[in-house]
């Protein structure tokens, strides 16, 4: 039954589903409706008790009756494993509750994620001669190779790529002709130990731009940070920046 304006509309209900509701009292139907409203995010048993104003002992009997009829099911969330939620029997829990493909039995699956990251990194290094691969190409290759126990969407593949970028294992390298971002294996930049601290300073003790043998340019100006390949010294090597600043300060104090 549904209501549009001031008019009520009735719909035919599947005979099997109708038999599950047969004989349910008012309290059981109210509990079912509260659970139904929660959708795929479920509702805590405590919230059901508060909203229905039904005593816990009676509520437990209603839960069991609805479970036995396969109208509702209990679930747990990764954020509160000791608590119980309920949702309709035929719904799939939201990813906020289960953790999505990265979790197994409410625990983060480090081995599974590590295997997927390794495969993504191989795609970046091997596909297209290592000159750049797109998110879509990586996702399609993962699907083709059937490396994941569950089907991953592009958003989830992007999460894997981001973790590799955060670990400085891959990097963004421009766009293809369709405007899709290209990813390549991260280049190893020269170590800051390959030069002395005074070699990065101008006569006025300001940092100068430094170009490495592998083509990387480190900029001394924050205004250049938006240019590809540039990052201010203080952002790229904060420890070195502080060490150099302390050394310069110490040297000036002695003069």
mmCIF file of N, CA, C and O in Angstrom, residues 76-178:
data_model
loop_
_atom_site.group_PDB
_atom_site.id
_atom_site.type_symbol
_atom_site.label_atom_id
_atom_site.label_comp_id
_atom_site.label_asym_id
_atom_site.label_seq_id
_atom_site.Cartn_x
_atom_site.Cartn_y
_atom_site.Cartn_z
ATOM 1 N N UNK A 76 26.913 -6.882 11.502
ATOM 2 C CA UNK A 76 27.845 -6.135 12.339
ATOM 3 C C UNK A 76 28.631 -5.170 11.469
ATOM 4 O O UNK A 76 28.792 -5.382 10.271
ATOM 5 N N UNK A 77 29.128 -4.113 12.092
ATOM 6 C CA UNK A 77 29.869 -3.083 11.371
ATOM 7 C C UNK A 77 31.322 -3.087 11.823
ATOM 8 O O UNK A 77 31.629 -3.424 12.972
ATOM 9 N N UNK A 78 32.224 -2.683 10.919
ATOM 10 C CA UNK A 78 33.648 -2.652 11.257
ATOM 11 C C UNK A 78 33.945 -1.616 12.321
ATOM 12 O O UNK A 78 34.960 -1.697 13.010
ATOM 13 N N UNK A 79 33.066 -0.631 12.457
ATOM 14 C CA UNK A 79 33.294 0.436 13.430
ATOM 15 C C UNK A 79 32.813 0.071 14.835
ATOM 16 O O UNK A 79 33.180 0.730 15.797
ATOM 17 N N UNK A 80 31.961 -0.960 14.933
ATOM 18 C CA UNK A 80 31.447 -1.383 16.241
ATOM 19 C C UNK A 80 31.123 -2.872 16.168
ATOM 20 O O UNK A 80 29.961 -3.266 16.030
ATOM 21 N N UNK A 81 32.157 -3.686 16.268
ATOM 22 C CA UNK A 81 32.006 -5.125 16.053
ATOM 23 C C UNK A 81 31.176 -5.798 17.142
ATOM 24 O O UNK A 81 30.609 -6.866 16.920
ATOM 25 N N UNK A 82 31.129 -5.200 18.317
ATOM 26 C CA UNK A 82 30.412 -5.827 19.432
ATOM 27 C C UNK A 82 28.917 -5.541 19.392
ATOM 28 O O UNK A 82 28.141 -6.196 20.088
ATOM 29 N N UNK A 83 28.514 -4.561 18.594
ATOM 30 C CA UNK A 83 27.104 -4.189 18.529
ATOM 31 C C UNK A 83 26.418 -4.874 17.354
ATOM 32 O O UNK A 83 27.058 -5.294 16.397
ATOM 33 N N UNK A 84 25.109 -4.952 17.433
ATOM 34 C CA UNK A 84 24.334 -5.618 16.389
ATOM 35 C C UNK A 84 23.376 -4.634 15.724
ATOM 36 O O UNK A 84 22.727 -3.840 16.400
ATOM 37 N N UNK A 85 23.333 -4.715 14.399
ATOM 38 C CA UNK A 85 22.368 -3.943 13.631
ATOM 39 C C UNK A 85 21.428 -4.914 12.936
ATOM 40 O O UNK A 85 21.738 -6.091 12.759
ATOM 41 N N UNK A 86 20.291 -4.368 12.498
ATOM 42 C CA UNK A 86 19.355 -5.158 11.699
ATOM 43 C C UNK A 86 19.041 -4.410 10.409
ATOM 44 O O UNK A 86 18.987 -3.181 10.375
ATOM 45 N N UNK A 87 18.847 -5.192 9.347
ATOM 46 C CA UNK A 87 18.364 -4.639 8.081
ATOM 47 C C UNK A 87 17.481 -5.688 7.415
ATOM 48 O O UNK A 87 17.433 -6.843 7.878
ATOM 49 N N UNK A 88 16.795 -5.298 6.359
ATOM 50 C CA UNK A 88 15.935 -6.251 5.669
ATOM 51 C C UNK A 88 16.758 -7.397 5.099
ATOM 52 O O UNK A 88 17.909 -7.224 4.696
ATOM 53 N N UNK A 89 16.156 -8.563 5.051
ATOM 54 C CA UNK A 89 16.859 -9.791 4.703
ATOM 55 C C UNK A 89 17.491 -9.739 3.308
ATOM 56 O O UNK A 89 18.592 -10.263 3.105
ATOM 57 N N UNK A 90 16.824 -9.115 2.354
ATOM 58 C CA UNK A 90 17.274 -9.147 0.957
ATOM 59 C C UNK A 90 18.254 -8.028 0.595
ATOM 60 O O UNK A 90 18.695 -7.948 -0.556
ATOM 61 N N UNK A 91 18.580 -7.165 1.532
ATOM 62 C CA UNK A 91 19.486 -6.049 1.231
ATOM 63 C C UNK A 91 20.940 -6.425 1.483
ATOM 64 O O UNK A 91 21.250 -7.269 2.323
ATOM 65 N N UNK A 92 21.842 -5.749 0.734
ATOM 66 C CA UNK A 92 23.281 -5.887 0.953
ATOM 67 C C UNK A 92 23.762 -4.710 1.794
ATOM 68 O O UNK A 92 23.425 -3.566 1.499
ATOM 69 N N UNK A 93 24.557 -4.964 2.824
ATOM 70 C CA UNK A 93 25.021 -3.874 3.703
ATOM 71 C C UNK A 93 25.839 -2.836 2.931
ATOM 72 O O UNK A 93 26.550 -3.168 1.980
ATOM 73 N N UNK A 94 25.751 -1.588 3.363
ATOM 74 C CA UNK A 94 26.536 -0.505 2.761
ATOM 75 C C UNK A 94 28.019 -0.730 3.060
ATOM 76 O O UNK A 94 28.393 -1.358 4.042
ATOM 77 N N UNK A 95 28.883 -0.167 2.205
ATOM 78 C CA UNK A 95 30.325 -0.335 2.369
ATOM 79 C C UNK A 95 30.825 0.309 3.658
ATOM 80 O O UNK A 95 31.845 -0.096 4.199
ATOM 81 N N UNK A 96 30.113 1.331 4.122
ATOM 82 C CA UNK A 96 30.505 1.957 5.383
ATOM 83 C C UNK A 96 30.455 0.960 6.547
ATOM 84 O O UNK A 96 31.160 1.109 7.534
ATOM 85 N N UNK A 97 29.615 -0.067 6.407
ATOM 86 C CA UNK A 97 29.478 -1.067 7.454
ATOM 87 C C UNK A 97 30.480 -2.210 7.297
ATOM 88 O O UNK A 97 31.089 -2.661 8.263
ATOM 89 N N UNK A 98 30.636 -2.683 6.073
ATOM 90 C CA UNK A 98 31.467 -3.872 5.828
ATOM 91 C C UNK A 98 32.921 -3.538 5.533
ATOM 92 O O UNK A 98 33.782 -4.410 5.611
ATOM 93 N N UNK A 99 33.203 -2.264 5.159
ATOM 94 C CA UNK A 99 34.559 -1.900 4.779
ATOM 95 C C UNK A 99 34.837 -2.134 3.306
ATOM 96 O O UNK A 99 35.954 -1.887 2.835
ATOM 97 N N UNK A 100 33.851 -2.639 2.572
ATOM 98 C CA UNK A 100 34.049 -2.860 1.146
ATOM 99 C C UNK A 100 34.968 -4.051 0.870
ATOM 100 O O UNK A 100 35.141 -4.940 1.709
ATOM 101 N N UNK A 101 35.576 -4.088 -0.301
ATOM 102 C CA UNK A 101 36.393 -5.243 -0.700
ATOM 103 C C UNK A 101 37.679 -5.400 0.097
ATOM 104 O O UNK A 101 38.322 -6.444 0.050
ATOM 105 N N UNK A 102 38.081 -4.351 0.831
ATOM 106 C CA UNK A 102 39.370 -4.403 1.545
ATOM 107 C C UNK A 102 39.264 -5.139 2.886
ATOM 108 O O UNK A 102 40.263 -5.349 3.550
ATOM 109 N N UNK A 103 38.058 -5.513 3.277
ATOM 110 C CA UNK A 103 37.856 -6.170 4.566
ATOM 111 C C UNK A 103 37.326 -7.590 4.372
ATOM 112 O O UNK A 103 36.572 -7.874 3.439
ATOM 113 N N UNK A 104 37.747 -8.468 5.261
ATOM 114 C CA UNK A 104 37.268 -9.846 5.283
ATOM 115 C C UNK A 104 36.938 -10.207 6.724
ATOM 116 O O UNK A 104 37.803 -10.102 7.605
ATOM 117 N N UNK A 105 35.695 -10.606 6.956
ATOM 118 C CA UNK A 105 35.231 -10.916 8.319
ATOM 119 C C UNK A 105 35.493 -9.748 9.271
ATOM 120 O O UNK A 105 35.981 -9.926 10.396
ATOM 121 N N UNK A 106 35.203 -8.535 8.776
ATOM 122 C CA UNK A 106 35.322 -7.296 9.553
ATOM 123 C C UNK A 106 36.769 -6.925 9.905
ATOM 124 O O UNK A 106 37.002 -6.041 10.720
ATOM 125 N N UNK A 107 37.747 -7.586 9.296
ATOM 126 C CA UNK A 107 39.157 -7.279 9.524
ATOM 127 C C UNK A 107 39.795 -6.839 8.213
ATOM 128 O O UNK A 107 39.512 -7.407 7.161
ATOM 129 N N UNK A 108 40.669 -5.823 8.296
ATOM 130 C CA UNK A 108 41.348 -5.343 7.089
ATOM 131 C C UNK A 108 42.249 -6.445 6.549
ATOM 132 O O UNK A 108 43.081 -6.997 7.273
ATOM 133 N N UNK A 109 42.087 -6.782 5.259
ATOM 134 C CA UNK A 109 42.820 -7.890 4.636
ATOM 135 C C UNK A 109 44.117 -7.360 4.013
ATOM 136 O O UNK A 109 44.168 -7.018 2.834
ATOM 137 N N UNK A 110 45.178 -7.300 4.819
ATOM 138 C CA UNK A 110 46.454 -6.750 4.358
ATOM 139 C C UNK A 110 47.033 -7.560 3.191
ATOM 140 O O UNK A 110 47.557 -6.989 2.232
ATOM 141 N N UNK A 111 46.934 -8.881 3.269
ATOM 142 C CA UNK A 111 47.514 -9.736 2.223
ATOM 143 C C UNK A 111 46.820 -9.518 0.886
ATOM 144 O O UNK A 111 47.469 -9.404 -0.158
ATOM 145 N N UNK A 112 45.501 -9.449 0.919
ATOM 146 C CA UNK A 112 44.728 -9.237 -0.307
ATOM 147 C C UNK A 112 45.065 -7.896 -0.950
ATOM 148 O O UNK A 112 45.310 -7.803 -2.159
ATOM 149 N N UNK A 113 45.097 -6.833 -0.149
ATOM 150 C CA UNK A 113 45.416 -5.496 -0.670
ATOM 151 C C UNK A 113 46.836 -5.452 -1.204
ATOM 152 O O UNK A 113 47.109 -4.854 -2.251
ATOM 153 N N UNK A 114 47.772 -6.117 -0.517
ATOM 154 C CA UNK A 114 49.166 -6.145 -0.959
ATOM 155 C C UNK A 114 49.296 -6.830 -2.325
ATOM 156 O O UNK A 114 50.048 -6.366 -3.202
ATOM 157 N N UNK A 115 48.555 -7.908 -2.537
ATOM 158 C CA UNK A 115 48.587 -8.613 -3.819
ATOM 159 C C UNK A 115 48.049 -7.730 -4.944
ATOM 160 O O UNK A 115 48.613 -7.696 -6.047
ATOM 161 N N UNK A 116 46.980 -7.009 -4.664
ATOM 162 C CA UNK A 116 46.395 -6.124 -5.679
ATOM 163 C C UNK A 116 47.338 -4.959 -5.994
ATOM 164 O O UNK A 116 47.497 -4.571 -7.158
ATOM 165 N N UNK A 117 47.972 -4.406 -4.974
ATOM 166 C CA UNK A 117 48.928 -3.314 -5.182
ATOM 167 C C UNK A 117 50.107 -3.782 -6.046
ATOM 168 O O UNK A 117 50.562 -3.052 -6.930
ATOM 169 N N UNK A 118 50.572 -4.989 -5.796
ATOM 170 C CA UNK A 118 51.678 -5.541 -6.588
ATOM 171 C C UNK A 118 51.270 -5.688 -8.044
ATOM 172 O O UNK A 118 52.048 -5.367 -8.959
ATOM 173 N N UNK A 119 50.044 -6.145 -8.279
ATOM 174 C CA UNK A 119 49.565 -6.302 -9.657
ATOM 175 C C UNK A 119 49.435 -4.951 -10.349
ATOM 176 O O UNK A 119 49.822 -4.806 -11.513
ATOM 177 N N UNK A 120 48.901 -3.965 -9.643
ATOM 178 C CA UNK A 120 48.759 -2.621 -10.222
ATOM 179 C C UNK A 120 50.125 -2.052 -10.586
ATOM 180 O O UNK A 120 50.311 -1.461 -11.658
ATOM 181 N N UNK A 121 51.094 -2.238 -9.711
ATOM 182 C CA UNK A 121 52.444 -1.738 -9.972
ATOM 183 C C UNK A 121 53.058 -2.414 -11.198
ATOM 184 O O UNK A 121 53.729 -1.758 -12.008
ATOM 185 N N UNK A 122 52.806 -3.716 -11.376
ATOM 186 C CA UNK A 122 53.291 -4.425 -12.560
ATOM 187 C C UNK A 122 52.632 -3.871 -13.822
ATOM 188 O O UNK A 122 53.286 -3.739 -14.865
ATOM 189 N N UNK A 123 51.331 -3.560 -13.733
ATOM 190 C CA UNK A 123 50.623 -2.965 -14.875
ATOM 191 C C UNK A 123 51.278 -1.648 -15.276
ATOM 192 O O UNK A 123 51.486 -1.374 -16.462
ATOM 193 N N UNK A 124 51.580 -0.828 -14.284
ATOM 194 C CA UNK A 124 52.189 0.479 -14.551
ATOM 195 C C UNK A 124 53.557 0.319 -15.207
ATOM 196 O O UNK A 124 53.920 1.058 -16.128
ATOM 197 N N UNK A 125 54.318 -0.667 -14.752
ATOM 198 C CA UNK A 125 55.683 -0.859 -15.268
ATOM 199 C C UNK A 125 55.718 -1.545 -16.629
ATOM 200 O O UNK A 125 56.597 -1.250 -17.448
ATOM 201 N N UNK A 126 54.764 -2.468 -16.885
ATOM 202 C CA UNK A 126 54.844 -3.308 -18.081
ATOM 203 C C UNK A 126 53.948 -2.850 -19.234
ATOM 204 O O UNK A 126 54.331 -2.947 -20.400
ATOM 205 N N UNK A 127 52.751 -2.375 -18.914
ATOM 206 C CA UNK A 127 51.810 -2.016 -19.979
ATOM 207 C C UNK A 127 52.278 -0.768 -20.723
ATOM 208 O O UNK A 127 52.851 0.147 -20.120
ATOM 209 N N UNK A 128 52.023 -0.746 -22.019
ATOM 210 C CA UNK A 128 52.398 0.386 -22.893
ATOM 211 C C UNK A 128 53.889 0.715 -22.795
ATOM 212 O O UNK A 128 54.294 1.876 -22.918
ATOM 213 N N UNK A 129 54.682 -0.310 -22.547
ATOM 214 C CA UNK A 129 56.124 -0.104 -22.477
ATOM 215 C C UNK A 129 56.562 0.742 -21.298
ATOM 216 O O UNK A 129 57.667 1.277 -21.293
ATOM 217 N N UNK A 130 55.698 0.846 -20.291
ATOM 218 C CA UNK A 130 56.042 1.635 -19.116
ATOM 219 C C UNK A 130 55.992 3.132 -19.342
ATOM 220 O O UNK A 130 56.428 3.912 -18.489
ATOM 221 N N UNK A 131 55.389 3.552 -20.463
ATOM 222 C CA UNK A 131 55.351 4.979 -20.797
ATOM 223 C C UNK A 131 54.123 5.686 -20.249
ATOM 224 O O UNK A 131 53.984 6.891 -20.409
ATOM 225 N N UNK A 132 53.262 4.933 -19.629
ATOM 226 C CA UNK A 132 52.077 5.551 -19.036
ATOM 227 C C UNK A 132 50.847 4.694 -19.254
ATOM 228 O O UNK A 132 50.608 4.199 -20.353
ATOM 229 N N UNK A 133 50.064 4.499 -18.203
ATOM 230 C CA UNK A 133 48.851 3.687 -18.283
ATOM 231 C C UNK A 133 47.735 4.411 -17.540
ATOM 232 O O UNK A 133 47.980 5.105 -16.555
ATOM 233 N N UNK A 134 46.519 4.270 -18.037
ATOM 234 C CA UNK A 134 45.380 4.972 -17.443
ATOM 235 C C UNK A 134 44.680 4.097 -16.403
ATOM 236 O O UNK A 134 44.882 2.884 -16.340
ATOM 237 N N UNK A 135 43.849 4.739 -15.603
ATOM 238 C CA UNK A 135 43.052 4.039 -14.599
ATOM 239 C C UNK A 135 42.173 2.986 -15.262
ATOM 240 O O UNK A 135 42.065 1.851 -14.775
ATOM 241 N N UNK A 136 41.545 3.346 -16.378
ATOM 242 C CA UNK A 136 40.653 2.420 -17.073
ATOM 243 C C UNK A 136 41.410 1.204 -17.577
ATOM 244 O O UNK A 136 40.928 0.069 -17.484
ATOM 245 N N UNK A 137 42.618 1.410 -18.114
ATOM 246 C CA UNK A 137 43.417 0.295 -18.623
ATOM 247 C C UNK A 137 43.805 -0.655 -17.491
ATOM 248 O O UNK A 137 43.781 -1.879 -17.652
ATOM 249 N N UNK A 138 44.164 -0.093 -16.335
ATOM 250 C CA UNK A 138 44.528 -0.924 -15.184
ATOM 251 C C UNK A 138 43.313 -1.717 -14.709
ATOM 252 O O UNK A 138 43.398 -2.919 -14.439
ATOM 253 N N UNK A 139 42.165 -1.036 -14.604
ATOM 254 C CA UNK A 139 40.946 -1.706 -14.156
ATOM 255 C C UNK A 139 40.546 -2.842 -15.077
ATOM 256 O O UNK A 139 40.169 -3.929 -14.616
ATOM 257 N N UNK A 140 40.619 -2.611 -16.394
ATOM 258 C CA UNK A 140 40.266 -3.646 -17.365
ATOM 259 C C UNK A 140 41.233 -4.825 -17.296
ATOM 260 O O UNK A 140 40.837 -5.989 -17.437
ATOM 261 N N UNK A 141 42.514 -4.522 -17.088
ATOM 262 C CA UNK A 141 43.518 -5.584 -16.992
ATOM 263 C C UNK A 141 43.293 -6.436 -15.742
ATOM 264 O O UNK A 141 43.446 -7.669 -15.781
ATOM 265 N N UNK A 142 42.929 -5.812 -14.647
ATOM 266 C CA UNK A 142 42.648 -6.550 -13.414
ATOM 267 C C UNK A 142 41.440 -7.467 -13.599
ATOM 268 O O UNK A 142 41.432 -8.604 -13.107
ATOM 269 N N UNK A 143 40.433 -6.964 -14.292
ATOM 270 C CA UNK A 143 39.242 -7.770 -14.550
ATOM 271 C C UNK A 143 39.571 -8.937 -15.467
ATOM 272 O O UNK A 143 39.117 -10.066 -15.252
ATOM 273 N N UNK A 144 40.375 -8.663 -16.494
ATOM 274 C CA UNK A 144 40.766 -9.701 -17.449
ATOM 275 C C UNK A 144 41.592 -10.797 -16.780
ATOM 276 O O UNK A 144 41.423 -11.995 -17.050
ATOM 277 N N UNK A 145 42.504 -10.394 -15.871
ATOM 278 C CA UNK A 145 43.382 -11.356 -15.195
ATOM 279 C C UNK A 145 42.695 -12.039 -14.014
ATOM 280 O O UNK A 145 43.231 -13.008 -13.463
ATOM 281 N N UNK A 146 41.518 -11.511 -13.611
ATOM 282 C CA UNK A 146 40.746 -12.101 -12.510
ATOM 283 C C UNK A 146 41.597 -12.213 -11.240
ATOM 284 O O UNK A 146 41.633 -13.261 -10.588
ATOM 285 N N UNK A 147 42.261 -11.130 -10.891
ATOM 286 C CA UNK A 147 43.165 -11.147 -9.733
ATOM 287 C C UNK A 147 42.447 -10.845 -8.423
ATOM 288 O O UNK A 147 42.999 -11.073 -7.350
ATOM 289 N N UNK A 148 41.230 -10.328 -8.508
ATOM 290 C CA UNK A 148 40.493 -9.956 -7.300
ATOM 291 C C UNK A 148 39.389 -10.956 -7.026
ATOM 292 O O UNK A 148 38.726 -11.445 -7.941
ATOM 293 N N UNK A 149 39.186 -11.268 -5.755
ATOM 294 C CA UNK A 149 38.123 -12.210 -5.370
ATOM 295 C C UNK A 149 36.745 -11.594 -5.543
ATOM 296 O O UNK A 149 35.738 -12.302 -5.577
ATOM 297 N N UNK A 150 36.689 -10.261 -5.599
ATOM 298 C CA UNK A 150 35.433 -9.549 -5.862
ATOM 299 C C UNK A 150 35.683 -8.572 -7.007
ATOM 300 O O UNK A 150 36.813 -8.137 -7.235
ATOM 301 N N UNK A 151 34.634 -8.250 -7.729
ATOM 302 C CA UNK A 151 34.770 -7.308 -8.834
ATOM 303 C C UNK A 151 34.952 -5.893 -8.290
ATOM 304 O O UNK A 151 34.133 -5.421 -7.496
ATOM 305 N N UNK A 152 36.009 -5.236 -8.721
ATOM 306 C CA UNK A 152 36.310 -3.887 -8.260
ATOM 307 C C UNK A 152 35.829 -2.873 -9.287
ATOM 308 O O UNK A 152 36.008 -3.063 -10.489
ATOM 309 N N UNK A 153 35.227 -1.783 -8.817
ATOM 310 C CA UNK A 153 34.878 -0.704 -9.726
ATOM 311 C C UNK A 153 36.072 0.232 -9.872
ATOM 312 O O UNK A 153 37.085 0.087 -9.180
ATOM 313 N N UNK A 154 35.965 1.205 -10.775
ATOM 314 C CA UNK A 154 37.099 2.085 -11.048
ATOM 315 C C UNK A 154 37.467 2.941 -9.838
ATOM 316 O O UNK A 154 38.625 3.290 -9.642
ATOM 317 N N UNK A 155 36.473 3.270 -9.016
ATOM 318 C CA UNK A 155 36.745 4.055 -7.824
ATOM 319 C C UNK A 155 37.646 3.275 -6.864
ATOM 320 O O UNK A 155 38.567 3.840 -6.253
ATOM 321 N N UNK A 156 37.417 1.984 -6.739
ATOM 322 C CA UNK A 156 38.225 1.145 -5.857
ATOM 323 C C UNK A 156 39.623 0.911 -6.424
ATOM 324 O O UNK A 156 40.606 0.865 -5.677
ATOM 325 N N UNK A 157 39.709 0.776 -7.758
ATOM 326 C CA UNK A 157 41.034 0.665 -8.391
ATOM 327 C C UNK A 157 41.816 1.956 -8.182
ATOM 328 O O UNK A 157 43.024 1.942 -7.934
ATOM 329 N N UNK A 158 41.117 3.084 -8.248
ATOM 330 C CA UNK A 158 41.762 4.379 -8.020
ATOM 331 C C UNK A 158 42.316 4.467 -6.600
ATOM 332 O O UNK A 158 43.378 5.057 -6.377
ATOM 333 N N UNK A 159 41.628 3.887 -5.639
ATOM 334 C CA UNK A 159 42.127 3.879 -4.268
ATOM 335 C C UNK A 159 43.455 3.141 -4.175
ATOM 336 O O UNK A 159 44.372 3.566 -3.465
ATOM 337 N N UNK A 160 43.575 2.022 -4.906
ATOM 338 C CA UNK A 160 44.839 1.279 -4.924
ATOM 339 C C UNK A 160 45.952 2.124 -5.534
ATOM 340 O O UNK A 160 47.080 2.156 -5.021
ATOM 341 N N UNK A 161 45.631 2.823 -6.628
ATOM 342 C CA UNK A 161 46.616 3.678 -7.287
ATOM 343 C C UNK A 161 47.063 4.790 -6.345
ATOM 344 O O UNK A 161 48.256 5.121 -6.265
ATOM 345 N N UNK A 162 46.122 5.358 -5.603
ATOM 346 C CA UNK A 162 46.463 6.444 -4.687
ATOM 347 C C UNK A 162 47.404 5.980 -3.579
ATOM 348 O O UNK A 162 48.311 6.702 -3.191
ATOM 349 N N UNK A 163 47.190 4.758 -3.080
ATOM 350 C CA UNK A 163 48.081 4.258 -2.033
ATOM 351 C C UNK A 163 49.501 4.095 -2.557
ATOM 352 O O UNK A 163 50.472 4.364 -1.851
ATOM 353 N N UNK A 164 49.633 3.655 -3.813
ATOM 354 C CA UNK A 164 50.962 3.507 -4.416
ATOM 355 C C UNK A 164 51.607 4.873 -4.645
ATOM 356 O O UNK A 164 52.822 5.031 -4.486
ATOM 357 N N UNK A 165 50.789 5.866 -5.006
ATOM 358 C CA UNK A 165 51.315 7.219 -5.192
ATOM 359 C C UNK A 165 51.772 7.805 -3.863
ATOM 360 O O UNK A 165 52.819 8.456 -3.783
ATOM 361 N N UNK A 166 50.999 7.565 -2.809
ATOM 362 C CA UNK A 166 51.372 8.066 -1.486
ATOM 363 C C UNK A 166 52.667 7.429 -0.988
ATOM 364 O O UNK A 166 53.406 8.035 -0.214
ATOM 365 N N UNK A 167 52.935 6.201 -1.442
ATOM 366 C CA UNK A 167 54.167 5.504 -1.057
ATOM 367 C C UNK A 167 55.310 5.789 -2.029
ATOM 368 O O UNK A 167 56.350 5.131 -1.979
ATOM 369 N N UNK A 168 55.111 6.760 -2.937
ATOM 370 C CA UNK A 168 56.134 7.177 -3.907
ATOM 371 C C UNK A 168 56.592 6.026 -4.802
ATOM 372 O O UNK A 168 57.761 5.937 -5.178
ATOM 373 N N UNK A 169 55.649 5.115 -5.149
ATOM 374 C CA UNK A 169 55.977 3.999 -6.024
ATOM 375 C C UNK A 169 55.526 4.250 -7.457
ATOM 376 O O UNK A 169 56.094 3.699 -8.403
ATOM 377 N N UNK A 170 54.489 5.055 -7.638
ATOM 378 C CA UNK A 170 54.062 5.487 -8.963
ATOM 379 C C UNK A 170 53.796 6.978 -8.914
ATOM 380 O O UNK A 170 53.669 7.558 -7.829
ATOM 381 N N UNK A 171 53.682 7.583 -10.094
ATOM 382 C CA UNK A 171 53.436 9.021 -10.137
ATOM 383 C C UNK A 171 52.628 9.386 -11.370
ATOM 384 O O UNK A 171 52.592 8.639 -12.359
ATOM 385 N N UNK A 172 51.975 10.521 -11.313
ATOM 386 C CA UNK A 172 51.208 11.042 -12.444
ATOM 387 C C UNK A 172 52.164 11.606 -13.490
ATOM 388 O O UNK A 172 53.148 12.258 -13.163
ATOM 389 N N UNK A 173 51.876 11.291 -14.763
ATOM 390 C CA UNK A 173 52.778 11.720 -15.834
ATOM 391 C C UNK A 173 51.991 12.260 -17.020
ATOM 392 O O UNK A 173 52.057 11.735 -18.132
ATOM 393 N N UNK A 174 51.217 13.305 -16.781
ATOM 394 C CA UNK A 174 50.491 13.956 -17.867
ATOM 395 C C UNK A 174 49.202 13.237 -18.237
ATOM 396 O O UNK A 174 48.673 12.425 -17.483
ATOM 397 N N UNK A 175 48.695 13.546 -19.425
ATOM 398 C CA UNK A 175 47.423 13.013 -19.913
ATOM 399 C C UNK A 175 47.612 12.373 -21.282
ATOM 400 O O UNK A 175 48.533 12.713 -22.030
ATOM 401 N N UNK A 176 46.701 11.456 -21.637
ATOM 402 C CA UNK A 176 46.693 10.932 -22.996
ATOM 403 C C UNK A 176 45.826 11.834 -23.878
ATOM 404 O O UNK A 176 45.321 12.864 -23.423
ATOM 405 N N UNK A 177 45.646 11.451 -25.116
ATOM 406 C CA UNK A 177 44.916 12.311 -26.054
ATOM 407 C C UNK A 177 43.445 12.461 -25.665
ATOM 408 O O UNK A 177 42.771 13.391 -26.109
ATOM 409 N N UNK A 178 42.941 11.549 -24.837
ATOM 410 C CA UNK A 178 41.542 11.616 -24.398
ATOM 411 C C UNK A 178 41.382 12.388 -23.090
ATOM 412 O O UNK A 178 40.279 12.501 -22.567
#
